[in-house]
Coordinates of N, CA and C in Angstrom, one line a residue:
Chain A
S1 N -113.0 -145.6 -120.0 CA -112.2 -146.4 -119.4 C -113.0 -147.0 -118.1
Q2 N -112.8 -148.1 -117.6 CA -113.4 -148.6 -116.3 C -112.4 -149.1 -115.4
Q3 N -112.6 -149.1 -114.1 CA -111.7 -149.4 -113.3 C -112.2 -150.5 -112.5
G4 N -111.3 -151.5 -112.1 CA -111.7 -152.7 -111.4 C -111.7 -152.4 -110.1
E5 N -112.4 -153.2 -109.1 CA -112.5 -153.0 -107.8 C -111.9 -154.4 -107.1
E6 N -110.8 -154.3 -106.6 CA -110.3 -155.5 -106.0 C -110.8 -155.8 -104.5
D7 N -110.8 -157.0 -104.1 CA -111.3 -157.2 -102.8 C -110.6 -158.6 -102.4
P8 N -110.2 -158.9 -101.1 CA -110.2 -157.8 -100.0 C -109.2 -156.7 -100.4
Q9 N -109.3 -155.7 -99.6 CA -108.3 -154.7 -99.6 C -106.9 -155.2 -99.1
A10 N -106.9 -156.1 -98.1 CA -105.7 -156.8 -97.5 C -106.1 -158.0 -97.2
L11 N -104.9 -158.8 -97.3 CA -105.1 -160.3 -97.0 C -103.7 -160.9 -96.4
S12 N -103.8 -161.5 -95.4 CA -102.5 -162.0 -94.7 C -102.6 -163.5 -94.5
I13 N -101.7 -164.2 -95.1 CA -101.7 -165.6 -95.2 C -100.2 -166.2 -94.6
Q14 N -100.3 -167.5 -94.2 CA -99.1 -168.1 -94.0 C -98.5 -168.7 -95.4
E15 N -97.0 -168.8 -95.2 CA -96.4 -169.4 -96.5 C -96.8 -170.7 -96.7
G16 N -97.1 -171.2 -97.8 CA -97.6 -172.4 -98.3 C -99.1 -172.5 -98.5
E17 N -99.9 -171.5 -97.9 CA -101.3 -171.5 -98.0 C -101.7 -170.9 -99.4
N18 N -102.8 -171.0 -99.8 CA -103.4 -170.4 -101.1 C -104.0 -169.2 -100.8
A19 N -103.8 -168.1 -101.7 CA -104.3 -166.7 -101.6 C -105.4 -166.5 -102.7
T20 N -106.5 -165.9 -102.4 CA -107.5 -165.6 -103.3 C -107.9 -164.3 -103.2
M21 N -107.9 -163.6 -104.4 CA -108.5 -162.2 -104.4 C -109.2 -162.1 -105.6
N22 N -110.1 -161.1 -105.6 CA -111.2 -161.0 -106.4 C -111.2 -159.5 -107.0
C23 N -111.8 -159.5 -108.3 CA -112.1 -158.1 -108.9 C -113.4 -158.0 -109.5
S24 N -113.9 -156.9 -109.2 CA -115.3 -156.7 -109.9 C -115.2 -155.4 -110.8
Y25 N -116.2 -155.7 -111.8 CA -116.1 -154.5 -112.8 C -117.6 -154.3 -113.3
K26 N -117.8 -153.2 -114.0 CA -119.3 -152.6 -114.2 C -119.8 -152.8 -115.5
T27 N -118.9 -152.8 -116.5 CA -119.4 -153.1 -118.0 C -118.8 -154.1 -118.6
S28 N -119.2 -154.5 -119.9 CA -118.7 -155.8 -120.4 C -117.4 -155.3 -121.0
I29 N -116.6 -156.4 -121.0 CA -115.1 -156.3 -121.3 C -114.7 -157.3 -122.5
N30 N -113.6 -156.9 -123.0 CA -112.9 -157.6 -123.9 C -111.9 -158.5 -123.4
N31 N -111.1 -158.1 -122.4 CA -110.2 -158.9 -121.6 C -110.0 -158.2 -120.2
L32 N -109.4 -159.0 -119.3 CA -109.0 -158.5 -118.0 C -107.6 -159.0 -117.7
Q33 N -106.9 -158.0 -116.9 CA -105.4 -158.2 -116.8 C -105.2 -158.1 -115.3
W34 N -104.4 -158.8 -114.8 CA -103.8 -158.7 -113.5 C -102.4 -158.4 -113.5
Y35 N -102.0 -157.4 -112.5 CA -100.7 -156.9 -112.4 C -100.3 -157.2 -110.9
R36 N -99.1 -157.3 -110.6 CA -98.4 -157.3 -109.1 C -97.4 -156.1 -109.0
Q37 N -97.5 -155.4 -107.9 CA -96.7 -154.4 -107.6 C -95.8 -154.7 -106.3
N38 N -94.5 -155.0 -106.3 CA -93.8 -155.1 -105.2 C -93.4 -153.8 -104.6
S39 N -93.3 -153.8 -103.2 CA -93.3 -152.6 -102.5 C -92.5 -151.3 -103.4
G40 N -93.2 -150.3 -103.6 CA -92.6 -149.1 -104.2 C -92.0 -149.2 -105.7
R41 N -92.2 -150.4 -106.1 CA -91.7 -150.6 -107.6 C -92.8 -150.6 -108.7
G42 N -92.5 -150.5 -109.9 CA -93.5 -150.5 -110.9 C -94.2 -151.6 -110.9
L43 N -95.5 -151.5 -111.6 CA -96.4 -152.8 -111.9 C -95.8 -153.7 -112.7
V44 N -95.9 -155.3 -112.5 CA -95.6 -156.1 -113.5 C -96.7 -156.9 -114.0
H45 N -97.0 -157.1 -115.4 CA -97.9 -157.9 -115.9 C -97.9 -159.5 -115.4
L46 N -99.1 -159.7 -115.0 CA -99.0 -161.3 -114.6 C -99.7 -162.1 -115.5
I47 N -101.0 -161.7 -116.0 CA -101.6 -162.6 -116.9 C -103.0 -161.8 -117.3
L48 N -103.4 -162.4 -118.6 CA -104.5 -161.6 -119.2 C -105.6 -162.8 -119.6
I49 N -106.7 -162.5 -119.2 CA -107.7 -163.5 -119.7 C -108.7 -162.7 -120.6
R50 N -109.2 -163.4 -121.6 CA -110.0 -162.8 -122.6 C -111.5 -163.1 -122.3
S51 N -112.5 -162.4 -122.7 CA -113.7 -162.4 -122.3 C -114.4 -163.8 -122.6
N52 N -113.8 -164.6 -123.6 CA -114.2 -165.9 -124.0 C -113.7 -167.1 -123.4
E53 N -112.7 -166.8 -122.6 CA -112.2 -167.7 -121.6 C -112.6 -167.7 -120.1
R54 N -112.8 -168.9 -119.5 CA -113.3 -169.0 -118.2 C -112.2 -169.1 -117.3
E55 N -111.0 -169.6 -117.7 CA -110.0 -170.0 -116.6 C -108.7 -170.0 -117.3
K56 N -107.8 -169.6 -116.7 CA -106.3 -169.4 -117.5 C -105.4 -169.8 -116.2
H57 N -104.3 -170.5 -116.6 CA -103.2 -170.8 -115.6 C -101.7 -170.2 -116.0
S58 N -101.1 -169.9 -115.1 CA -99.5 -169.4 -115.4 C -98.8 -169.8 -114.1
G59 N -98.1 -171.1 -114.3 CA -97.2 -171.4 -113.1 C -98.3 -171.6 -111.9
R60 N -98.0 -170.9 -110.8 CA -98.8 -171.0 -109.5 C -100.1 -170.1 -109.6
L61 N -100.4 -169.5 -110.8 CA -101.4 -168.5 -110.8 C -102.4 -169.2 -111.5
R62 N -103.7 -168.9 -111.0 CA -104.9 -169.3 -111.7 C -105.9 -168.3 -111.7
V63 N -106.3 -168.0 -112.8 CA -107.2 -166.8 -113.1 C -108.5 -167.2 -113.5
T64 N -109.8 -166.9 -113.0 CA -111.0 -167.3 -113.6 C -111.6 -165.9 -113.8
L65 N -112.7 -166.2 -114.7 CA -113.5 -164.8 -115.2 C -115.0 -165.4 -115.3
D66 N -115.8 -164.6 -114.8 CA -117.2 -165.0 -114.9 C -117.9 -163.6 -115.5
T67 N -118.1 -163.6 -116.6 CA -118.6 -162.6 -117.3 C -120.1 -162.0 -117.1
S68 N -120.9 -163.2 -116.4 CA -122.1 -163.1 -116.2 C -122.2 -162.2 -114.9
K69 N -121.1 -162.4 -113.9 CA -121.2 -161.7 -112.7 C -120.2 -160.6 -112.8
K70 N -119.8 -160.3 -113.9 CA -118.6 -159.3 -114.1 C -117.5 -159.4 -113.0
S71 N -117.1 -160.3 -112.8 CA -116.1 -160.7 -111.8 C -115.0 -161.6 -112.3
S72 N -113.6 -161.4 -111.6 CA -112.6 -162.3 -111.9 C -111.9 -162.6 -110.6
S73 N -111.2 -163.7 -110.5 CA -110.5 -164.1 -109.2 C -109.0 -164.5 -109.7
L74 N -108.2 -164.2 -108.7 CA -106.8 -164.6 -109.0 C -106.5 -165.4 -107.6
L75 N -106.1 -166.6 -108.0 CA -105.6 -167.7 -106.9 C -104.1 -167.9 -107.1
I76 N -103.5 -167.7 -106.1 CA -101.9 -168.0 -106.0 C -101.8 -169.3 -105.1
T77 N -101.3 -170.3 -105.8 CA -101.2 -171.4 -104.9 C -99.9 -171.7 -104.2
A78 N -99.8 -172.4 -102.9 CA -98.6 -172.4 -102.3 C -97.9 -171.1 -102.1
S79 N -98.4 -170.1 -101.5 CA -97.8 -168.8 -101.5 C -96.4 -168.8 -100.8
R80 N -95.5 -168.1 -101.3 CA -94.1 -167.8 -100.8 C -94.0 -166.4 -100.2
A81 N -92.9 -166.2 -99.4 CA -92.8 -164.8 -98.9 C -92.6 -163.8 -100.1
A82 N -92.1 -164.4 -101.2 CA -91.9 -163.4 -102.3 C -93.1 -162.9 -103.0
D83 N -94.2 -163.6 -102.7 CA -95.5 -163.3 -103.3 C -96.1 -161.9 -102.6
T84 N -95.6 -161.4 -101.4 CA -95.9 -160.5 -100.8 C -95.9 -159.2 -101.7
A85 N -97.0 -158.7 -101.9 CA -97.1 -157.5 -102.9 C -98.5 -156.9 -102.9
S86 N -98.7 -155.9 -103.7 CA -100.1 -155.5 -104.1 C -100.5 -156.2 -105.5
Y87 N -101.7 -156.3 -105.6 CA -102.3 -157.1 -106.7 C -103.4 -156.0 -107.4
F88 N -103.3 -155.8 -108.5 CA -104.2 -154.9 -109.2 C -104.9 -155.6 -110.5
C89 N -106.3 -155.3 -110.6 CA -106.8 -155.9 -112.0 C -107.1 -154.7 -112.9
A90 N -107.1 -154.9 -114.1 CA -107.4 -154.0 -115.1 C -108.3 -154.6 -116.1
P91 N -109.6 -154.2 -116.1 CA -110.6 -154.6 -117.1 C -110.6 -153.7 -118.3
F92 N -110.7 -154.4 -119.6 CA -110.8 -153.5 -120.8 C -112.1 -153.9 -121.6
G93 N -112.5 -152.9 -122.0 CA -113.9 -152.8 -122.8 C -113.6 -152.5 -124.3
N94 N -114.1 -151.4 -124.6 CA -114.0 -151.1 -126.0 C -112.8 -150.4 -126.4
Y95 N -112.5 -150.3 -127.8 CA -111.2 -149.8 -128.2 C -111.0 -148.4 -127.5
G96 N -110.0 -148.0 -127.3 CA -109.8 -146.6 -126.9 C -109.7 -146.5 -125.4
Q97 N -109.5 -147.4 -124.5 CA -109.7 -147.4 -123.2 C -108.2 -147.1 -122.7
N98 N -108.0 -146.6 -121.6 CA -106.8 -146.6 -120.9 C -106.6 -147.5 -119.9
F99 N -105.3 -147.8 -119.5 CA -105.2 -148.6 -118.2 C -105.6 -147.8 -117.0
V100 N -106.6 -148.4 -116.3 CA -107.2 -147.8 -115.1 C -106.9 -148.8 -113.8
F101 N -106.4 -148.4 -112.8 CA -106.2 -149.3 -111.6 C -106.9 -148.9 -110.5
G102 N -107.5 -149.9 -109.8 CA -108.2 -149.7 -108.6 C -107.2 -149.6 -107.4
P103 N -107.5 -149.6 -106.1 CA -106.7 -149.5 -105.1 C -105.9 -150.8 -104.7
G104 N -106.4 -152.0 -105.3 CA -105.6 -153.2 -105.3 C -105.8 -154.1 -104.0
T105 N -105.2 -155.2 -103.9 CA -105.3 -156.0 -102.8 C -103.8 -156.2 -102.3
R106 N -103.6 -155.9 -101.1 CA -102.4 -156.0 -100.5 C -102.2 -157.3 -99.7
L107 N -101.4 -158.2 -100.3 CA -101.1 -159.4 -99.9 C -99.9 -159.5 -98.9
S108 N -99.9 -160.3 -97.9 CA -98.8 -160.3 -97.0 C -98.6 -161.9 -96.7
V109 N -97.4 -162.4 -97.2 CA -97.4 -163.8 -96.7 C -96.2 -164.0 -95.8
L110 N -96.8 -164.5 -94.8 CA -95.8 -164.6 -93.5 C -94.9 -165.9 -93.5
P111 N -93.8 -165.9 -93.1 CA -93.0 -167.2 -93.2 C -93.3 -168.0 -92.0
Chain B
N1 N -82.5 -154.6 -124.4 CA -83.8 -154.1 -124.4 C -83.9 -153.7 -123.0
A2 N -84.1 -152.4 -122.9 CA -84.0 -151.8 -121.5 C -85.7 -151.6 -121.0
G3 N -86.7 -151.6 -121.9 CA -87.9 -151.5 -121.6 C -88.2 -150.0 -121.3
V4 N -88.7 -149.8 -120.2 CA -89.1 -148.3 -119.7 C -88.3 -147.9 -118.7
T5 N -87.5 -146.7 -119.0 CA -86.5 -146.2 -118.2 C -87.1 -144.8 -117.7
Q6 N -87.0 -144.5 -116.3 CA -87.4 -143.2 -115.8 C -86.2 -142.7 -115.2
T7 N -86.0 -141.5 -115.1 CA -85.1 -140.6 -114.5 C -85.6 -139.3 -114.1
P8 N -85.2 -138.8 -112.8 CA -84.5 -139.5 -112.0 C -85.2 -140.4 -111.0
K9 N -84.5 -141.1 -110.1 CA -85.2 -142.2 -109.3 C -85.7 -141.4 -108.1
F10 N -85.1 -140.5 -107.6 CA -85.3 -139.7 -106.4 C -85.2 -138.2 -106.6
Q11 N -86.0 -137.3 -106.1 CA -85.9 -135.8 -106.3 C -86.6 -135.2 -105.3
V12 N -86.1 -134.3 -104.6 CA -86.6 -133.2 -103.7 C -86.6 -132.0 -104.3
L13 N -87.7 -131.2 -104.4 CA -87.9 -130.0 -104.8 C -88.4 -129.1 -103.7
K14 N -88.2 -127.8 -104.0 CA -88.8 -126.7 -103.1 C -90.1 -126.2 -103.7
T15 N -90.9 -125.8 -102.9 CA -92.3 -125.2 -103.4 C -92.0 -124.3 -104.5
G16 N -92.7 -124.4 -105.6 CA -92.5 -123.3 -106.6 C -91.4 -123.6 -107.8
Q17 N -90.7 -124.6 -107.5 CA -89.7 -124.9 -108.4 C -90.3 -125.9 -109.4
S18 N -89.7 -125.9 -110.8 CA -90.2 -126.6 -111.9 C -89.2 -127.8 -112.1
M19 N -89.8 -128.8 -112.8 CA -88.7 -129.9 -113.1 C -89.4 -130.9 -114.0
T20 N -88.6 -131.5 -114.9 CA -89.0 -132.4 -115.8 C -88.7 -133.9 -115.3
L21 N -89.8 -134.8 -115.3 CA -89.4 -136.3 -115.1 C -89.2 -136.9 -116.6
Q22 N -88.3 -137.7 -116.6 CA -88.1 -138.4 -118.0 C -88.6 -139.6 -118.1
C23 N -89.1 -140.0 -119.2 CA -89.5 -141.4 -119.4 C -89.2 -141.9 -120.9
A24 N -88.6 -142.9 -121.0 CA -88.3 -143.4 -122.5 C -88.3 -145.0 -122.5
Q25 N -89.0 -145.4 -123.7 CA -89.0 -146.7 -123.9 C -88.5 -147.0 -125.2
D26 N -88.1 -148.3 -125.5 CA -87.4 -148.9 -126.5 C -88.2 -150.0 -127.3
M27 N -89.5 -150.1 -127.0 CA -90.2 -151.1 -127.5 C -91.1 -150.7 -128.5
N28 N -91.0 -149.4 -129.2 CA -91.8 -148.9 -130.0 C -93.3 -148.8 -130.0
H29 N -93.6 -148.8 -128.7 CA -95.0 -148.6 -128.2 C -95.7 -147.3 -128.6
E30 N -96.8 -147.3 -129.1 CA -97.5 -146.2 -129.3 C -98.0 -145.5 -128.0
Y31 N -98.4 -146.1 -127.1 CA -99.2 -145.6 -126.0 C -98.3 -145.6 -124.8
M32 N -98.3 -144.3 -124.3 CA -97.4 -144.0 -123.0 C -98.3 -143.1 -122.0
S33 N -97.9 -143.4 -120.8 CA -98.9 -142.8 -119.9 C -98.1 -142.4 -118.6
W34 N -98.4 -141.5 -117.8 CA -97.9 -141.2 -116.5 C -99.1 -141.4 -115.4
Y35 N -98.6 -141.9 -114.3 CA -99.4 -142.2 -113.1 C -98.7 -141.5 -111.9
R36 N -99.6 -141.2 -110.9 CA -99.0 -140.9 -109.6 C -99.6 -142.0 -108.5
Q37 N -99.0 -142.2 -107.5 CA -99.3 -143.2 -106.5 C -98.9 -142.6 -105.3
D38 N -99.9 -142.4 -104.4 CA -99.7 -141.8 -103.1 C -99.8 -143.0 -102.1
P39 N -99.3 -142.9 -100.9 CA -99.1 -144.0 -100.0 C -100.4 -144.8 -99.8
G40 N -100.3 -146.1 -100.0 CA -101.5 -147.0 -99.7 C -102.5 -146.8 -100.7
M41 N -102.3 -146.2 -101.7 CA -103.4 -145.9 -102.8 C -103.0 -146.6 -104.0
G42 N -103.9 -146.6 -105.0 CA -103.9 -147.1 -106.4 C -103.1 -146.1 -107.2
L43 N -103.0 -146.4 -108.5 CA -102.5 -145.4 -109.5 C -103.4 -144.6 -109.9
R44 N -103.2 -143.3 -110.0 CA -104.1 -142.2 -110.8 C -103.5 -141.7 -112.1
L45 N -104.1 -141.7 -113.0 CA -103.7 -141.4 -114.4 C -103.6 -139.8 -114.7
I46 N -102.3 -139.4 -114.9 CA -102.1 -138.0 -115.0 C -102.5 -137.5 -116.4
H47 N -101.6 -138.0 -117.3 CA -101.7 -137.7 -118.9 C -101.4 -139.1 -119.6
Y48 N -101.7 -139.2 -120.6 CA -101.4 -140.2 -121.6 C -101.3 -139.8 -123.1
S49 N -100.7 -140.5 -123.9 CA -100.4 -140.3 -125.3 C -100.6 -141.5 -126.1
V50 N -101.3 -141.4 -127.2 CA -101.6 -142.4 -128.2 C -100.5 -142.4 -129.3
G51 N -99.7 -141.5 -129.3 CA -98.7 -141.5 -130.5 C -97.8 -140.2 -130.4
A52 N -97.0 -140.0 -131.1 CA -96.0 -138.8 -131.3 C -97.2 -137.7 -131.6
G53 N -96.9 -136.7 -130.9 CA -97.7 -135.3 -131.3 C -99.3 -135.4 -130.7
I54 N -99.6 -136.4 -130.1 CA -100.9 -136.6 -129.4 C -100.8 -136.9 -128.0
T55 N -101.5 -136.0 -127.2 CA -101.6 -136.1 -125.7 C -103.0 -135.9 -125.3
D56 N -103.2 -136.6 -124.1 CA -104.6 -136.1 -123.6 C -104.6 -136.3 -122.0
Q57 N -105.5 -135.5 -121.5 CA -105.5 -135.4 -119.8 C -106.2 -136.7 -119.3
G58 N -105.5 -137.2 -118.2 CA -106.3 -138.3 -117.3 C -107.1 -137.9 -116.2
E59 N -107.0 -138.5 -115.1 CA -107.8 -138.1 -114.0 C -107.4 -136.9 -113.3
V60 N -106.2 -136.8 -113.2 CA -105.5 -135.7 -112.1 C -104.5 -134.9 -113.0
P61 N -104.6 -134.1 -114.0 CA -103.8 -133.6 -114.8 C -103.2 -132.2 -114.4
N62 N -104.0 -131.6 -113.4 CA -103.8 -130.2 -113.0 C -102.4 -130.0 -112.3
G63 N -101.6 -129.0 -112.9 CA -100.1 -129.1 -112.2 C -99.0 -129.5 -113.2
Y64 N -99.5 -130.3 -114.0 CA -98.6 -131.2 -114.9 C -98.9 -130.9 -116.4
N65 N -97.6 -130.8 -117.1 CA -97.9 -130.9 -118.7 C -97.0 -132.0 -119.3
V66 N -97.3 -132.4 -120.5 CA -96.6 -133.4 -121.2 C -96.5 -132.9 -122.6
S67 N -95.6 -133.7 -123.3 CA -95.5 -133.4 -124.8 C -94.9 -134.8 -125.3
R68 N -95.2 -135.0 -126.4 CA -94.7 -136.4 -127.0 C -94.2 -136.0 -128.5
S69 N -93.0 -135.7 -128.6 CA -92.4 -135.4 -129.8 C -91.7 -136.6 -130.6
T70 N -91.4 -137.5 -129.8 CA -91.1 -138.8 -130.5 C -91.8 -139.9 -129.9
T71 N -91.8 -141.1 -130.6 CA -92.4 -142.3 -130.0 C -91.8 -142.7 -128.8
E72 N -90.4 -142.6 -128.7 CA -89.7 -143.1 -127.5 C -89.7 -142.3 -126.2
D73 N -90.2 -141.0 -126.3 CA -89.8 -140.2 -125.2 C -91.2 -139.5 -124.6
F74 N -91.6 -139.4 -123.3 CA -92.8 -138.9 -122.8 C -92.5 -138.3 -121.4
P75 N -92.0 -137.0 -121.6 CA -91.6 -136.3 -120.4 C -92.7 -135.7 -119.6
L76 N -92.7 -135.6 -118.3 CA -93.7 -135.1 -117.5 C -93.1 -133.8 -116.7
R77 N -93.8 -132.7 -117.0 CA -93.3 -131.4 -116.4 C -94.1 -131.0 -115.4
L78 N -93.7 -130.6 -114.3 CA -94.1 -130.1 -113.1 C -93.9 -128.6 -113.2
L79 N -94.9 -127.9 -113.5 CA -94.7 -126.3 -113.6 C -94.4 -125.5 -112.4
S80 N -95.0 -125.6 -111.4 CA -94.7 -125.1 -110.1 C -95.1 -125.9 -108.9
A81 N -94.0 -126.6 -108.5 CA -94.2 -127.9 -107.5 C -95.0 -127.4 -106.2
A82 N -95.9 -128.1 -105.8 CA -96.5 -127.9 -104.4 C -96.4 -129.2 -103.7
P83 N -96.6 -129.2 -102.4 CA -96.4 -130.2 -101.5 C -97.5 -131.3 -101.8
S84 N -98.6 -130.8 -102.4 CA -99.6 -131.9 -102.8 C -99.0 -132.9 -103.8
Q85 N -98.0 -132.4 -104.5 CA -97.5 -133.2 -105.6 C -96.5 -134.3 -105.2
T86 N -96.1 -134.2 -103.8 CA -95.2 -135.3 -103.2 C -95.9 -136.6 -103.7
S87 N -95.4 -137.6 -104.1 CA -95.8 -138.7 -104.7 C -94.7 -139.6 -105.5
V88 N -95.1 -140.8 -105.7 CA -94.1 -141.5 -106.5 C -94.9 -141.7 -107.9
Y89 N -94.2 -141.2 -109.0 CA -94.6 -141.3 -110.3 C -94.2 -142.3 -111.0
F90 N -95.1 -143.0 -111.9 CA -94.7 -144.2 -112.7 C -95.2 -143.7 -114.1
C91 N -94.4 -144.2 -115.1 CA -94.4 -144.2 -116.5 C -94.9 -145.5 -116.9
A92 N -95.7 -145.7 -118.0 CA -95.9 -146.9 -118.5 C -95.9 -146.8 -120.1
S93 N -95.9 -147.9 -120.8 CA -96.1 -147.8 -122.2 C -96.7 -149.2 -122.5
S94 N -97.2 -149.3 -123.8 CA -97.8 -150.4 -124.3 C -98.2 -150.2 -125.8
F95 N -98.3 -151.4 -126.6 CA -99.1 -151.1 -127.7 C -100.4 -150.5 -127.5
Y96 N -101.2 -150.0 -128.3 CA -102.4 -149.3 -128.1 C -103.4 -150.3 -127.2
P97 N -103.7 -149.9 -126.0 CA -104.6 -150.6 -125.2 C -105.9 -151.4 -125.9
G98 N -106.3 -150.3 -126.8 CA -107.6 -150.7 -127.2 C -107.5 -152.0 -128.1
T99 N -106.4 -152.5 -128.7 CA -106.5 -153.6 -129.3 C -106.9 -154.9 -128.3
G100 N -106.8 -154.5 -127.2 CA -107.2 -155.8 -126.3 C -106.3 -156.8 -125.9
V101 N -105.1 -156.8 -126.5 CA -104.1 -157.8 -126.3 C -102.6 -157.4 -125.7
S102 N -102.6 -156.2 -125.3 CA -101.4 -155.4 -125.0 C -101.3 -155.3 -123.6
E103 N -100.2 -155.8 -123.0 CA -99.9 -155.5 -121.6 C -99.1 -154.3 -121.4
A104 N -99.1 -153.8 -120.2 CA -98.6 -152.3 -119.9 C -97.1 -152.7 -119.3
F105 N -96.1 -152.0 -119.9 CA -94.8 -152.1 -119.1 C -94.6 -151.0 -118.2
F106 N -94.0 -150.9 -117.1 CA -93.9 -149.9 -116.2 C -92.4 -149.6 -115.9
G107 N -92.2 -148.3 -115.8 CA -90.9 -147.9 -115.3 C -90.8 -148.2 -113.7
Q108 N -89.6 -148.0 -113.2 CA -89.4 -148.4 -111.7 C -89.7 -147.1 -110.9
G109 N -90.3 -145.9 -111.4 CA -90.8 -144.9 -110.6 C -89.8 -143.8 -110.1
T110 N -90.3 -142.7 -109.9 CA -89.7 -141.5 -109.3 C -90.3 -141.1 -108.3
R111 N -89.4 -141.2 -107.0 CA -90.0 -140.8 -105.8 C -89.7 -139.2 -105.7
L112 N -90.7 -138.3 -105.7 CA -90.6 -137.0 -105.6 C -91.4 -136.4 -104.3
T113 N -90.3 -135.4 -103.6 CA -90.7 -134.9 -102.4 C -90.6 -133.4 -102.6
V114 N -91.6 -132.8 -102.3 CA -91.7 -131.3 -102.5 C -92.0 -130.7 -101.0
V115 N -90.9 -129.9 -100.8 CA -90.9 -129.4 -99.4 C -91.1 -127.9 -99.3

């Protein structure tokens, strides 16, 4: 199993601004998933992007994947206070991998 | 459809006591796992199971036991609680992640304090 490394560790923005966070990984993947964790609660799945996709949208979320650079980014547009949470990426390679999570990006959206 | 249910939500134990954290899912998922999350940290995998009767160790298995007698349930046992096991514990389930298209569903967590 491989772990993604999120960057930055912490991000603070004003409500209405866009938030971008990045994920890097080491070996080739089949897909990469992003999760959100609100304070002290369980992780919630946000979006999955396959290795043959370059960009995917879901509401205010936009995920990109660059397999040549082994990186992904998550963009949240028009941030709201409710987007305050930690965000984790989980890259998946071969069959048999576990869900492994890095330290995450802690996003604070200030009103 | 309840998803993943963890009990209890909060627990205080004395050093040396044992207890079982319960996890149940109603989505017929093969894969279940336990994580611990310490303040300001990510999740660390304790144990996981790919189906009834099959369990394996994760990154931090010491001090914990698991069993998987049914598809639905995956209890985590603390054998002799230590203050270092103070943490928030999360259970998760999914269809087998190796298929590449499965998302993980998480319980709401058990906040454990060992004094």
